[in-house]
Amino acid sequence: QVQLMESGGGLVQAGGSLTLSCVASGIIFSSKDVTWYRQAPGNQRELVAHITNGGGTDYADSVKGRFTISRDNAKNTVYLQMNSLKPEDTAVYYCHTWDRTFRGRSDYWGQGTQVTEL
């Protein structure tokens, strides 16, 4: 059984920092691409940052230069370091990965962690 668990969200002042963690169980993160998404009330879920199994990264334009995605494969964990937080960063943040099956693919999402910029 695959489970992703986000943590690290909370309340933060404008310009502050938070680091989110996504810990996986039931799946080996080292072989997977992992993506952070976020969703604010009334908005669609949007891609925030992506990291490949080889360590390559991509970011939404809105967070470039402020957010850093990284991974610690030994801990089966992906991180999102968020600096210089802005009001528009307020959202529920989710991590995502997927696994190929013989019938297609299975997508896995965490439960989300709330980030609120004050």
Short mmCIF file of N, CA and C in Angstrom, two decimals:
data_model
loop_
_atom_site.label_atom_id
_atom_site.label_comp_id
_atom_site.label_asym_id
_atom_site.label_seq_id
_atom_site.Cartn_x
_atom_site.Cartn_y
_atom_site.Cartn_z
N GLN A 1 0.84 -1.18 0.00
CA GLN A 1 0.00 0.00 0.00
C GLN A 1 0.89 1.24 0.00
N VAL A 2 0.64 2.12 -0.95
CA VAL A 2 1.43 3.33 -1.10
C VAL A 2 0.78 4.47 -0.33
N GLN A 3 1.59 5.21 0.40
CA GLN A 3 1.10 6.36 1.12
C GLN A 3 2.13 7.48 1.05
N LEU A 4 1.68 8.68 0.75
CA LEU A 4 2.50 9.88 0.80
C LEU A 4 1.97 10.76 1.92
N MET A 5 2.87 11.33 2.70
CA MET A 5 2.49 12.13 3.85
C MET A 5 3.25 13.45 3.84
N GLU A 6 2.53 14.55 3.66
CA GLU A 6 3.14 15.88 3.72
C GLU A 6 3.12 16.39 5.15
N SER A 7 4.11 17.21 5.48
CA SER A 7 4.16 17.86 6.76
C SER A 7 4.96 19.15 6.63
N GLY A 8 4.89 19.99 7.64
CA GLY A 8 5.69 21.20 7.68
C GLY A 8 4.94 22.48 7.42
N GLY A 9 3.67 22.39 7.06
CA GLY A 9 2.89 23.58 6.82
C GLY A 9 2.56 24.31 8.12
N GLY A 10 2.03 25.50 7.97
CA GLY A 10 1.65 26.29 9.12
C GLY A 10 1.46 27.74 8.75
N LEU A 11 1.44 28.59 9.77
CA LEU A 11 1.29 30.02 9.60
C LEU A 11 2.66 30.67 9.54
N VAL A 12 2.83 31.59 8.62
CA VAL A 12 4.12 32.25 8.45
C VAL A 12 3.89 33.70 8.06
N GLN A 13 4.74 34.58 8.56
CA GLN A 13 4.65 35.99 8.22
C GLN A 13 5.12 36.24 6.79
N ALA A 14 4.66 37.33 6.23
CA ALA A 14 5.12 37.72 4.90
C ALA A 14 6.64 37.78 4.86
N GLY A 15 7.20 37.19 3.83
CA GLY A 15 8.64 37.16 3.70
C GLY A 15 9.32 36.05 4.47
N GLY A 16 8.55 35.26 5.20
CA GLY A 16 9.11 34.18 5.99
C GLY A 16 9.38 32.93 5.19
N SER A 17 9.77 31.88 5.90
CA SER A 17 10.17 30.63 5.27
C SER A 17 9.53 29.44 5.94
N LEU A 18 9.29 28.41 5.16
CA LEU A 18 8.85 27.11 5.64
C LEU A 18 9.51 26.04 4.78
N THR A 19 9.70 24.87 5.36
CA THR A 19 10.15 23.72 4.61
C THR A 19 9.13 22.60 4.75
N LEU A 20 8.60 22.16 3.63
CA LEU A 20 7.65 21.07 3.60
C LEU A 20 8.37 19.76 3.33
N SER A 21 7.84 18.68 3.88
CA SER A 21 8.38 17.35 3.66
C SER A 21 7.30 16.44 3.12
N CYS A 22 7.69 15.54 2.26
CA CYS A 22 6.81 14.50 1.74
C CYS A 22 7.51 13.17 1.93
N VAL A 23 6.97 12.33 2.79
CA VAL A 23 7.56 11.03 3.10
C VAL A 23 6.70 9.95 2.48
N ALA A 24 7.34 9.05 1.78
CA ALA A 24 6.63 7.97 1.10
C ALA A 24 6.83 6.65 1.81
N SER A 25 5.78 5.85 1.81
CA SER A 25 5.86 4.47 2.26
C SER A 25 5.20 3.59 1.21
N GLY A 26 5.67 2.37 1.11
CA GLY A 26 5.12 1.44 0.15
C GLY A 26 5.59 1.65 -1.28
N ILE A 27 6.53 2.56 -1.48
CA ILE A 27 7.06 2.84 -2.80
C ILE A 27 8.48 3.36 -2.63
N ILE A 28 9.33 3.09 -3.59
CA ILE A 28 10.71 3.54 -3.54
C ILE A 28 10.82 4.86 -4.28
N PHE A 29 11.02 5.94 -3.53
CA PHE A 29 11.07 7.26 -4.10
C PHE A 29 12.25 7.47 -5.03
N SER A 30 13.35 6.76 -4.79
CA SER A 30 14.57 7.01 -5.55
C SER A 30 14.40 6.81 -7.04
N SER A 31 13.47 5.98 -7.43
CA SER A 31 13.24 5.70 -8.84
C SER A 31 12.12 6.53 -9.45
N LYS A 32 11.56 7.47 -8.68
CA LYS A 32 10.36 8.19 -9.09
C LYS A 32 10.60 9.68 -9.26
N ASP A 33 9.89 10.25 -10.23
CA ASP A 33 9.75 11.70 -10.27
C ASP A 33 8.69 12.10 -9.24
N VAL A 34 8.91 13.22 -8.58
CA VAL A 34 7.98 13.70 -7.56
C VAL A 34 7.66 15.16 -7.84
N THR A 35 6.41 15.51 -7.65
CA THR A 35 5.94 16.86 -7.94
C THR A 35 5.20 17.42 -6.74
N TRP A 36 5.47 18.69 -6.44
CA TRP A 36 4.67 19.45 -5.49
C TRP A 36 3.63 20.26 -6.25
N TYR A 37 2.39 20.18 -5.80
CA TYR A 37 1.29 20.98 -6.30
C TYR A 37 0.72 21.79 -5.14
N ARG A 38 -0.07 22.80 -5.48
CA ARG A 38 -0.81 23.52 -4.46
C ARG A 38 -2.18 23.91 -4.98
N GLN A 39 -3.10 24.10 -4.06
CA GLN A 39 -4.46 24.46 -4.42
C GLN A 39 -5.03 25.38 -3.36
N ALA A 40 -5.45 26.55 -3.80
CA ALA A 40 -6.14 27.50 -2.94
C ALA A 40 -7.63 27.38 -3.17
N PRO A 41 -8.47 27.76 -2.19
CA PRO A 41 -9.92 27.68 -2.37
C PRO A 41 -10.37 28.43 -3.61
N GLY A 42 -11.19 27.76 -4.42
CA GLY A 42 -11.70 28.35 -5.64
C GLY A 42 -10.76 28.29 -6.82
N ASN A 43 -9.56 27.81 -6.62
CA ASN A 43 -8.57 27.72 -7.69
C ASN A 43 -8.33 26.27 -8.09
N GLN A 44 -7.82 26.10 -9.28
CA GLN A 44 -7.39 24.79 -9.72
C GLN A 44 -6.05 24.44 -9.08
N ARG A 45 -5.81 23.16 -8.96
CA ARG A 45 -4.53 22.71 -8.47
C ARG A 45 -3.45 23.06 -9.50
N GLU A 46 -2.36 23.63 -9.03
CA GLU A 46 -1.30 24.07 -9.92
C GLU A 46 0.03 23.43 -9.53
N LEU A 47 0.83 23.19 -10.54
CA LEU A 47 2.17 22.66 -10.31
C LEU A 47 3.06 23.73 -9.71
N VAL A 48 3.81 23.35 -8.69
CA VAL A 48 4.73 24.26 -8.02
C VAL A 48 6.18 23.92 -8.36
N ALA A 49 6.56 22.68 -8.17
CA ALA A 49 7.94 22.26 -8.39
C ALA A 49 7.97 20.78 -8.70
N HIS A 50 8.97 20.39 -9.46
CA HIS A 50 9.10 19.01 -9.90
C HIS A 50 10.56 18.59 -9.79
N ILE A 51 10.78 17.35 -9.39
CA ILE A 51 12.13 16.81 -9.34
C ILE A 51 12.12 15.42 -9.96
N THR A 52 13.08 15.16 -10.84
CA THR A 52 13.18 13.87 -11.48
C THR A 52 13.95 12.90 -10.61
N ASN A 53 13.91 11.62 -11.01
CA ASN A 53 14.68 10.64 -10.24
C ASN A 53 16.18 10.90 -10.36
N GLY A 54 16.60 11.62 -11.39
CA GLY A 54 17.99 11.98 -11.54
C GLY A 54 18.38 13.28 -10.87
N GLY A 55 17.43 13.96 -10.26
CA GLY A 55 17.72 15.19 -9.54
C GLY A 55 17.47 16.47 -10.30
N GLY A 56 17.02 16.37 -11.55
CA GLY A 56 16.68 17.58 -12.28
C GLY A 56 15.44 18.24 -11.71
N THR A 57 15.38 19.56 -11.77
CA THR A 57 14.28 20.30 -11.16
C THR A 57 13.66 21.28 -12.14
N ASP A 58 12.38 21.56 -11.92
CA ASP A 58 11.64 22.58 -12.65
C ASP A 58 10.70 23.25 -11.67
N TYR A 59 10.42 24.54 -11.93
CA TYR A 59 9.59 25.33 -11.04
C TYR A 59 8.60 26.15 -11.82
N ALA A 60 7.46 26.40 -11.19
CA ALA A 60 6.54 27.38 -11.73
C ALA A 60 7.21 28.75 -11.71
N ASP A 61 6.89 29.58 -12.70
CA ASP A 61 7.49 30.90 -12.76
C ASP A 61 7.24 31.70 -11.49
N SER A 62 6.10 31.49 -10.87
CA SER A 62 5.73 32.27 -9.70
C SER A 62 6.60 31.98 -8.47
N VAL A 63 7.32 30.86 -8.47
CA VAL A 63 8.12 30.50 -7.30
C VAL A 63 9.61 30.42 -7.61
N LYS A 64 10.00 30.62 -8.85
CA LYS A 64 11.41 30.55 -9.21
C LYS A 64 12.22 31.56 -8.41
N GLY A 65 13.34 31.09 -7.89
CA GLY A 65 14.19 31.94 -7.08
C GLY A 65 13.81 32.00 -5.63
N ARG A 66 12.63 31.48 -5.27
CA ARG A 66 12.16 31.49 -3.88
C ARG A 66 12.02 30.09 -3.29
N PHE A 67 11.62 29.12 -4.11
CA PHE A 67 11.39 27.75 -3.65
C PHE A 67 12.48 26.84 -4.18
N THR A 68 12.82 25.82 -3.40
CA THR A 68 13.79 24.82 -3.81
C THR A 68 13.26 23.44 -3.48
N ILE A 69 13.19 22.58 -4.49
CA ILE A 69 12.80 21.20 -4.28
C ILE A 69 14.06 20.35 -4.21
N SER A 70 14.06 19.38 -3.31
CA SER A 70 15.21 18.51 -3.15
C SER A 70 14.73 17.15 -2.66
N ARG A 71 15.64 16.20 -2.65
CA ARG A 71 15.24 14.86 -2.21
C ARG A 71 16.35 14.21 -1.41
N ASP A 72 15.96 13.36 -0.48
CA ASP A 72 16.86 12.52 0.29
C ASP A 72 16.35 11.10 0.12
N ASN A 73 16.92 10.41 -0.84
CA ASN A 73 16.40 9.08 -1.18
C ASN A 73 16.58 8.08 -0.04
N ALA A 74 17.62 8.26 0.76
CA ALA A 74 17.83 7.36 1.89
C ALA A 74 16.69 7.44 2.89
N LYS A 75 16.05 8.61 2.97
CA LYS A 75 14.91 8.81 3.87
C LYS A 75 13.58 8.71 3.16
N ASN A 76 13.60 8.40 1.86
CA ASN A 76 12.38 8.31 1.07
C ASN A 76 11.55 9.58 1.19
N THR A 77 12.23 10.71 1.11
CA THR A 77 11.62 12.00 1.39
C THR A 77 11.98 13.02 0.31
N VAL A 78 11.00 13.84 -0.05
CA VAL A 78 11.21 14.99 -0.92
C VAL A 78 10.82 16.23 -0.14
N TYR A 79 11.60 17.30 -0.30
CA TYR A 79 11.40 18.53 0.44
C TYR A 79 11.04 19.67 -0.50
N LEU A 80 10.36 20.64 0.05
CA LEU A 80 10.13 21.90 -0.64
C LEU A 80 10.47 23.03 0.33
N GLN A 81 11.60 23.66 0.11
CA GLN A 81 12.01 24.81 0.91
C GLN A 81 11.42 26.05 0.29
N MET A 82 10.66 26.79 1.08
CA MET A 82 9.95 27.97 0.59
C MET A 82 10.47 29.19 1.33
N ASN A 83 11.01 30.12 0.60
CA ASN A 83 11.54 31.36 1.16
C ASN A 83 10.77 32.55 0.59
N SER A 84 10.89 33.68 1.26
CA SER A 84 10.27 34.93 0.80
C SER A 84 8.80 34.74 0.47
N LEU A 85 8.07 34.15 1.40
CA LEU A 85 6.68 33.79 1.14
C LEU A 85 5.81 35.02 0.93
N LYS A 86 4.86 34.87 0.03
CA LYS A 86 3.94 35.93 -0.37
C LYS A 86 2.51 35.49 -0.08
N PRO A 87 1.57 36.43 -0.03
CA PRO A 87 0.17 36.05 0.20
C PRO A 87 -0.35 35.03 -0.81
N GLU A 88 0.08 35.13 -2.05
CA GLU A 88 -0.40 34.21 -3.07
C GLU A 88 0.14 32.80 -2.91
N ASP A 89 1.07 32.58 -1.98
CA ASP A 89 1.55 31.24 -1.70
C ASP A 89 0.62 30.48 -0.76
N THR A 90 -0.37 31.15 -0.19
CA THR A 90 -1.31 30.50 0.71
C THR A 90 -2.12 29.46 -0.05
N ALA A 91 -2.04 28.21 0.39
CA ALA A 91 -2.71 27.11 -0.30
C ALA A 91 -2.47 25.83 0.49
N VAL A 92 -3.16 24.78 0.08
CA VAL A 92 -2.84 23.44 0.54
C VAL A 92 -1.83 22.86 -0.44
N TYR A 93 -0.73 22.38 0.08
CA TYR A 93 0.34 21.84 -0.74
C TYR A 93 0.30 20.32 -0.71
N TYR A 94 0.39 19.71 -1.89
CA TYR A 94 0.32 18.27 -2.05
C TYR A 94 1.55 17.76 -2.78
N CYS A 95 2.02 16.58 -2.41
CA CYS A 95 3.04 15.93 -3.22
C CYS A 95 2.41 14.78 -4.00
N HIS A 96 3.03 14.47 -5.12
CA HIS A 96 2.48 13.50 -6.05
C HIS A 96 3.59 12.67 -6.67
N THR A 97 3.30 11.40 -6.85
CA THR A 97 4.13 10.55 -7.69
C THR A 97 3.23 9.53 -8.37
N TRP A 98 3.82 8.71 -9.20
CA TRP A 98 3.01 7.71 -9.89
C TRP A 98 3.82 6.45 -10.11
N ASP A 99 3.09 5.37 -10.36
CA ASP A 99 3.70 4.06 -10.51
C ASP A 99 3.05 3.37 -11.70
N ARG A 100 3.89 2.82 -12.56
CA ARG A 100 3.36 2.12 -13.72
C ARG A 100 2.86 0.74 -13.31
N THR A 101 1.72 0.37 -13.84
CA THR A 101 1.16 -0.97 -13.68
C THR A 101 0.93 -1.56 -15.06
N PHE A 102 0.64 -2.83 -15.08
CA PHE A 102 0.45 -3.48 -16.38
C PHE A 102 -0.78 -2.95 -17.09
N ARG A 103 -1.72 -2.38 -16.36
CA ARG A 103 -2.93 -1.82 -16.95
C ARG A 103 -2.84 -0.33 -17.21
N GLY A 104 -1.72 0.27 -16.88
CA GLY A 104 -1.57 1.70 -17.07
C GLY A 104 -0.67 2.30 -16.00
N ARG A 105 -1.23 3.20 -15.23
CA ARG A 105 -0.48 3.84 -14.16
C ARG A 105 -1.40 4.16 -12.99
N SER A 106 -0.81 4.18 -11.82
CA SER A 106 -1.49 4.59 -10.60
C SER A 106 -0.86 5.88 -10.09
N ASP A 107 -1.69 6.85 -9.75
CA ASP A 107 -1.25 8.13 -9.22
C ASP A 107 -1.43 8.16 -7.71
N TYR A 108 -0.47 8.74 -7.03
CA TYR A 108 -0.49 8.79 -5.58
C TYR A 108 -0.34 10.23 -5.11
N TRP A 109 -1.22 10.62 -4.20
CA TRP A 109 -1.23 11.95 -3.63
C TRP A 109 -1.20 11.88 -2.12
N GLY A 110 -0.52 12.82 -1.50
CA GLY A 110 -0.62 12.97 -0.07
C GLY A 110 -1.91 13.67 0.31
N GLN A 111 -2.13 13.80 1.62
CA GLN A 111 -3.35 14.42 2.11
C GLN A 111 -3.30 15.94 2.07
N GLY A 112 -2.13 16.49 1.89
CA GLY A 112 -1.95 17.93 1.83
C GLY A 112 -1.56 18.53 3.16
N THR A 113 -0.84 19.64 3.10
CA THR A 113 -0.49 20.41 4.28
C THR A 113 -0.76 21.88 3.99
N GLN A 114 -1.39 22.56 4.94
CA GLN A 114 -1.82 23.94 4.74
C GLN A 114 -0.68 24.90 5.01
N VAL A 115 -0.47 25.81 4.08
CA VAL A 115 0.47 26.91 4.24
C VAL A 115 -0.32 28.20 4.17
N THR A 116 -0.21 29.02 5.22
CA THR A 116 -0.94 30.28 5.28
C THR A 116 0.04 31.41 5.55
N GLU A 117 0.16 32.33 4.61
CA GLU A 117 0.99 33.51 4.79
C GLU A 117 0.12 34.61 5.40
N LEU A 118 0.60 35.18 6.48
CA LEU A 118 -0.18 36.17 7.21
C LEU A 118 0.03 37.57 6.69
#
